[in-house]
Amino acid sequence: MLLDVPRPGVDLRGSVRRIAALGRHNMILRLRDPGQMISYVAMPMVLMLVLRPLYVKALDAGATQVATGLMVMFSVFAISLVGNAILSERTWRTWDRLRVSRAPAAELLVGKTLPLFVVMVVQQSILLVYGCLAIGLPVPPNPAVVLMSVVIWAFALLSIGAALATIVRSHGELSVISDVGALTLSSLGGALVPLSLMPEWAQAVAPASPGYWALTMMQAAVAGDVAGTLRPAAVLLAIGALAGTFAARRLARGWGRGGLM
């Protein structure tokens, strides 16, 4: 992949060209190894079918809980895709080559994560459509609000995954943190059990979990509650902005140099 050599000045066309080159390269990498992406779509589909009777009998809105809960949970698992995409450059010792190109840290970050943003939006969209067709999830009265929620949640996850990748030192460490973190954040957020049925201590700490805000936003969006969607959407945008800024600063300050391995 050829990127422009460093020279003074920044132009919008050049920035778009560099991001597009990075995006194409990383999309090719994802398509050559789609197993992880497929599993994060197939596994929640199977679990939705298996758990649907239990949720429908136990809860008034059981279909909504099982569909949105598992969708949020397995989308959180996908942060490992983002982390691995960035961490691989460090493992392959190719990050130095990217850093000496004209692309600044923000462009490198966008180029690396843009294909995964598309993957996450597609993943969540497939699961929501599947929930409507096979699980009994009510058809959203306002699809545009649902799409907005999916995009915002994908942005927050991308930013968290990128920030995580600039902290960990190995793929094994990333895997442990992302898997345990995904289960913890989504469970505390009410993805498996409604918040009203959880212990008092769990209810108290639930708002600290991005999964809580994601599930609240998704369920409000599916119900067509625009007002109920806005607050959690704002919280997730703030989380995404903070995590993305942190990741960009880490990258700009030299994270990933071959000598640090």
CSV table of C-alpha atoms in Angstrom, one decimal:
chain,number,residue,atom,x,y,z
A,1,MET,CA,0.0,0.0,0.0
A,2,LEU,CA,1.5,3.3,-1.1
A,3,LEU,CA,0.8,6.5,0.9
A,4,ASP,CA,2.1,10.0,0.2
A,5,VAL,CA,5.5,10.9,1.6
A,6,PRO,CA,5.5,13.7,4.2
A,7,ARG,CA,5.4,17.2,2.9
A,8,PRO,CA,4.1,20.5,4.3
A,9,GLY,CA,0.4,21.4,4.1
A,10,VAL,CA,-2.8,19.4,4.3
A,11,ASP,CA,-5.3,19.1,1.6
A,12,LEU,CA,-8.8,17.5,1.8
A,13,ARG,CA,-8.4,15.5,-1.4
A,14,GLY,CA,-5.2,14.0,-0.3
A,15,SER,CA,-6.6,13.1,3.1
A,16,VAL,CA,-9.6,11.4,1.5
A,17,ARG,CA,-7.3,9.5,-0.9
A,18,ARG,CA,-5.1,8.3,2.0
A,19,ILE,CA,-8.0,7.2,4.1
A,20,ALA,CA,-9.5,5.4,1.1
A,21,ALA,CA,-6.3,3.5,0.5
A,22,LEU,CA,-6.1,2.4,4.1
A,23,GLY,CA,-9.7,1.5,4.1
A,24,ARG,CA,-9.5,-0.7,1.0
A,25,HIS,CA,-6.4,-2.4,2.3
A,26,ASN,CA,-8.1,-3.2,5.7
A,27,MET,CA,-11.3,-4.3,4.0
A,28,ILE,CA,-9.4,-6.8,2.0
A,29,LEU,CA,-7.8,-8.2,5.2
A,30,ARG,CA,-11.2,-8.5,6.8
A,31,LEU,CA,-12.7,-10.3,3.7
A,32,ARG,CA,-9.8,-12.7,3.6
A,33,ASP,CA,-10.5,-13.8,7.1
A,34,PRO,CA,-14.2,-13.5,7.8
A,35,GLY,CA,-14.6,-16.2,10.4
A,36,GLN,CA,-14.8,-14.0,13.4
A,37,MET,CA,-17.3,-11.7,11.7
A,38,ILE,CA,-19.5,-14.6,10.7
A,39,SER,CA,-19.5,-16.0,14.2
A,40,TYR,CA,-20.7,-12.7,15.7
A,41,VAL,CA,-23.7,-12.9,13.5
A,42,ALA,CA,-24.4,-16.7,13.6
A,43,MET,CA,-24.1,-17.2,17.4
A,44,PRO,CA,-26.6,-14.6,18.5
A,45,MET,CA,-29.1,-15.9,15.8
A,46,VAL,CA,-28.9,-19.4,17.4
A,47,LEU,CA,-29.2,-18.0,20.9
A,48,MET,CA,-32.2,-15.9,20.0
A,49,LEU,CA,-34.0,-18.9,18.7
A,50,VAL,CA,-33.1,-21.0,21.8
A,51,LEU,CA,-33.8,-18.4,24.4
A,52,ARG,CA,-36.9,-16.8,22.8
A,53,PRO,CA,-39.5,-19.2,24.5
A,54,LEU,CA,-38.0,-18.5,27.9
A,55,TYR,CA,-38.0,-14.7,27.5
A,56,VAL,CA,-41.5,-14.6,26.0
A,57,LYS,CA,-43.0,-16.6,28.9
A,58,ALA,CA,-41.1,-14.7,31.6
A,59,LEU,CA,-41.4,-11.1,30.3
A,60,ASP,CA,-44.1,-9.0,28.6
A,61,ALA,CA,-41.6,-7.7,26.1
A,62,GLY,CA,-39.6,-10.9,25.9
A,63,ALA,CA,-39.0,-10.8,22.1
A,64,THR,CA,-37.6,-7.3,22.3
A,65,GLN,CA,-35.4,-8.2,25.3
A,66,VAL,CA,-33.8,-11.3,23.7
A,67,ALA,CA,-33.3,-9.7,20.3
A,68,THR,CA,-31.9,-6.3,21.4
A,69,GLY,CA,-30.0,-7.8,24.4
A,70,LEU,CA,-28.1,-10.4,22.3
A,71,MET,CA,-27.5,-7.9,19.5
A,72,VAL,CA,-25.9,-5.5,22.0
A,73,MET,CA,-23.9,-8.3,23.7
A,74,PHE,CA,-22.4,-9.6,20.5
A,75,SER,CA,-21.7,-6.2,19.0
A,76,VAL,CA,-19.6,-5.5,22.2
A,77,PHE,CA,-17.6,-8.7,21.4
A,78,ALA,CA,-16.8,-7.2,18.1
A,79,ILE,CA,-14.5,-4.6,19.7
A,80,SER,CA,-11.8,-7.3,19.5
A,81,LEU,CA,-12.0,-6.9,15.7
A,82,VAL,CA,-11.1,-3.3,16.0
A,83,GLY,CA,-8.4,-3.9,18.5
A,84,ASN,CA,-6.8,-6.7,16.4
A,85,ALA,CA,-6.9,-4.5,13.2
A,86,ILE,CA,-4.8,-1.9,14.9
A,87,LEU,CA,-2.6,-4.2,17.1
A,88,SER,CA,-1.7,-6.3,14.1
A,89,GLU,CA,0.3,-3.4,12.6
A,90,ARG,CA,2.4,-3.4,15.8
A,91,THR,CA,2.8,-7.2,15.7
A,92,TRP,CA,3.8,-7.1,12.0
A,93,ARG,CA,6.2,-4.2,12.8
A,94,THR,CA,4.6,-2.2,10.0
A,95,TRP,CA,3.3,0.7,12.1
A,96,ASP,CA,6.6,2.6,11.7
A,97,ARG,CA,6.0,2.6,7.9
A,98,LEU,CA,2.6,4.1,8.4
A,99,ARG,CA,3.8,6.7,10.8
A,100,VAL,CA,6.4,8.1,8.4
A,101,SER,CA,3.8,8.6,5.7
A,102,ARG,CA,2.0,11.8,5.2
A,103,ALA,CA,-1.1,10.4,6.9
A,104,PRO,CA,-1.5,11.8,10.5
A,105,ALA,CA,-2.7,9.7,13.4
A,106,ALA,CA,-6.3,10.7,12.9
A,107,GLU,CA,-6.2,9.5,9.2
A,108,LEU,CA,-4.5,6.3,10.2
A,109,LEU,CA,-7.2,5.6,12.8
A,110,VAL,CA,-10.1,6.4,10.5
A,111,GLY,CA,-8.6,4.3,7.7
A,112,LYS,CA,-8.0,1.3,9.9
A,113,THR,CA,-11.5,1.4,11.5
A,114,LEU,CA,-13.7,2.5,8.7
A,115,PRO,CA,-14.1,-1.0,7.2
A,116,LEU,CA,-15.0,-2.3,10.6
A,117,PHE,CA,-17.5,0.4,11.1
A,118,VAL,CA,-19.3,-0.9,8.0
A,119,VAL,CA,-19.0,-4.5,9.4
A,120,MET,CA,-20.6,-3.5,12.7
A,121,VAL,CA,-23.4,-1.6,11.1
A,122,VAL,CA,-24.2,-4.6,8.8
A,123,GLN,CA,-23.9,-7.0,11.8
A,124,GLN,CA,-26.4,-5.1,13.9
A,125,SER,CA,-28.7,-4.5,11.0
A,126,ILE,CA,-28.8,-8.2,10.1
A,127,LEU,CA,-29.6,-9.2,13.7
A,128,LEU,CA,-32.4,-6.6,14.0
A,129,VAL,CA,-34.0,-7.7,10.7
A,130,TYR,CA,-33.6,-11.3,11.9
A,131,GLY,CA,-35.2,-10.4,15.2
A,132,CYS,CA,-38.3,-9.0,13.3
A,133,LEU,CA,-38.6,-12.0,11.0
A,134,ALA,CA,-37.8,-14.9,13.3
A,135,ILE,CA,-38.0,-13.8,16.9
A,136,GLY,CA,-41.1,-11.6,17.0
A,137,LEU,CA,-39.4,-8.3,17.5
A,138,PRO,CA,-41.9,-5.5,16.7
A,139,VAL,CA,-41.2,-3.8,13.4
A,140,PRO,CA,-39.8,-0.4,14.3
A,141,PRO,CA,-42.3,2.4,13.4
A,142,ASN,CA,-39.3,4.8,12.6
A,143,PRO,CA,-36.5,2.9,10.9
A,144,ALA,CA,-34.4,6.1,10.6
A,145,VAL,CA,-34.2,6.3,14.4
A,146,VAL,CA,-33.1,2.7,14.6
A,147,LEU,CA,-30.4,3.3,11.9
A,148,MET,CA,-29.2,6.3,13.8
A,149,SER,CA,-28.9,4.2,16.9
A,150,VAL,CA,-27.0,1.5,15.1
A,151,VAL,CA,-24.5,4.0,13.7
A,152,ILE,CA,-23.9,5.7,17.0
A,153,TRP,CA,-23.4,2.4,18.8
A,154,ALA,CA,-21.0,1.3,16.1
A,155,PHE,CA,-19.0,4.6,16.5
A,156,ALA,CA,-18.8,4.1,20.3
A,157,LEU,CA,-17.6,0.5,19.9
A,158,LEU,CA,-15.0,1.5,17.3
A,159,SER,CA,-13.6,4.2,19.5
A,160,ILE,CA,-13.5,1.9,22.6
A,161,GLY,CA,-11.8,-0.8,20.6
A,162,ALA,CA,-9.2,1.6,19.2
A,163,ALA,CA,-8.4,3.0,22.6
A,164,LEU,CA,-8.1,-0.5,24.0
A,165,ALA,CA,-5.7,-1.5,21.2
A,166,THR,CA,-3.3,1.3,22.2
A,167,ILE,CA,-3.1,0.1,25.8
A,168,VAL,CA,-2.6,-3.7,25.5
A,169,ARG,CA,0.7,-5.3,24.6
A,170,SER,CA,-0.4,-8.5,22.9
A,171,HIS,CA,-3.3,-10.2,21.1
A,172,GLY,CA,-3.8,-12.5,24.0
A,173,GLU,CA,-4.2,-9.6,26.5
A,174,LEU,CA,-6.6,-8.0,24.1
A,175,SER,CA,-8.7,-11.1,23.8
A,176,VAL,CA,-9.0,-11.5,27.5
A,177,ILE,CA,-9.9,-7.9,28.2
A,178,SER,CA,-12.4,-7.7,25.3
A,179,ASP,CA,-14.1,-11.0,26.0
A,180,VAL,CA,-14.4,-10.5,29.8
A,181,GLY,CA,-15.2,-6.8,29.3
A,182,ALA,CA,-17.9,-7.6,26.8
A,183,LEU,CA,-19.6,-10.1,29.1
A,184,THR,CA,-19.3,-7.7,32.1
A,185,LEU,CA,-20.5,-4.6,30.3
A,186,SER,CA,-23.3,-6.2,28.4
A,187,SER,CA,-24.5,-8.2,31.5
A,188,LEU,CA,-24.4,-5.2,33.7
A,189,GLY,CA,-26.2,-3.2,31.0
A,190,GLY,CA,-29.2,-5.6,31.1
A,191,ALA,CA,-28.5,-7.5,27.9
A,192,LEU,CA,-29.1,-10.9,29.5
A,193,VAL,CA,-31.5,-10.0,32.4
A,194,PRO,CA,-33.7,-6.9,32.5
A,195,LEU,CA,-32.4,-4.3,34.9
A,196,SER,CA,-35.5,-4.5,37.0
A,197,LEU,CA,-34.7,-8.1,37.9
A,198,MET,CA,-31.1,-7.5,38.8
A,199,PRO,CA,-29.6,-7.0,42.3
A,200,GLU,CA,-29.7,-3.5,43.7
A,201,TRP,CA,-25.9,-3.1,43.5
A,202,ALA,CA,-26.0,-4.1,39.8
A,203,GLN,CA,-28.8,-1.6,39.1
A,204,ALA,CA,-26.8,1.1,40.8
A,205,VAL,CA,-23.6,0.5,38.7
A,206,ALA,CA,-25.4,-0.2,35.4
A,207,PRO,CA,-25.2,3.4,34.1
A,208,ALA,CA,-21.4,3.1,34.2
A,209,SER,CA,-21.7,0.5,31.4
A,210,PRO,CA,-21.9,1.6,27.8
A,211,GLY,CA,-24.0,-1.5,27.3
A,212,TYR,CA,-26.7,0.0,29.5
A,213,TRP,CA,-26.9,3.1,27.3
A,214,ALA,CA,-26.8,1.0,24.1
A,215,LEU,CA,-29.6,-1.3,25.2
A,216,THR,CA,-31.7,1.7,26.4
A,217,MET,CA,-31.2,3.4,23.1
A,218,MET,CA,-31.9,0.4,21.0
A,219,GLN,CA,-35.1,-0.5,22.9
A,220,ALA,CA,-36.4,3.1,22.7
A,221,ALA,CA,-35.5,3.2,19.0
A,222,VAL,CA,-37.3,-0.1,18.2
A,223,ALA,CA,-40.4,1.3,20.1
A,224,GLY,CA,-40.3,4.5,18.1
A,225,ASP,CA,-39.6,6.6,21.2
A,226,VAL,CA,-37.4,9.4,19.7
A,227,ALA,CA,-37.2,11.3,23.0
A,228,GLY,CA,-36.1,8.2,24.9
A,229,THR,CA,-33.4,7.6,22.2
A,230,LEU,CA,-31.7,11.0,22.4
A,231,ARG,CA,-30.2,10.9,25.9
A,232,PRO,CA,-28.5,7.5,25.6
A,233,ALA,CA,-27.4,8.5,22.1
A,234,ALA,CA,-25.7,11.6,23.5
A,235,VAL,CA,-24.0,9.6,26.2
A,236,LEU,CA,-22.6,7.1,23.7
A,237,LEU,CA,-21.4,9.9,21.4
A,238,ALA,CA,-19.5,11.4,24.3
A,239,ILE,CA,-18.0,8.1,25.2
A,240,GLY,CA,-17.0,7.5,21.6
A,241,ALA,CA,-15.5,11.0,21.2
A,242,LEU,CA,-13.4,10.6,24.4
A,243,ALA,CA,-12.2,7.1,23.5
A,244,GLY,CA,-11.4,8.1,19.9
A,245,THR,CA,-9.5,11.2,21.1
A,246,PHE,CA,-7.5,9.1,23.5
A,247,ALA,CA,-6.6,6.6,20.8
A,248,ALA,CA,-5.6,9.3,18.3
A,249,ARG,CA,-3.4,11.0,20.9
A,250,ARG,CA,-1.7,7.7,21.8
A,251,LEU,CA,-1.0,7.0,18.1
A,252,ALA,CA,0.3,10.5,17.5
A,253,ARG,CA,2.7,10.2,20.4
A,254,GLY,CA,4.5,7.2,19.0
A,255,TRP,CA,2.5,4.2,20.2
A,256,GLY,CA,3.3,1.1,18.2
A,257,ARG,CA,6.9,1.8,17.3
A,258,GLY,CA,8.8,-1.4,16.6
A,259,GLY,CA,11.2,-0.7,19.4
A,260,LEU,CA,8.4,-0.9,21.9
A,261,MET,CA,7.6,-4.6,21.1
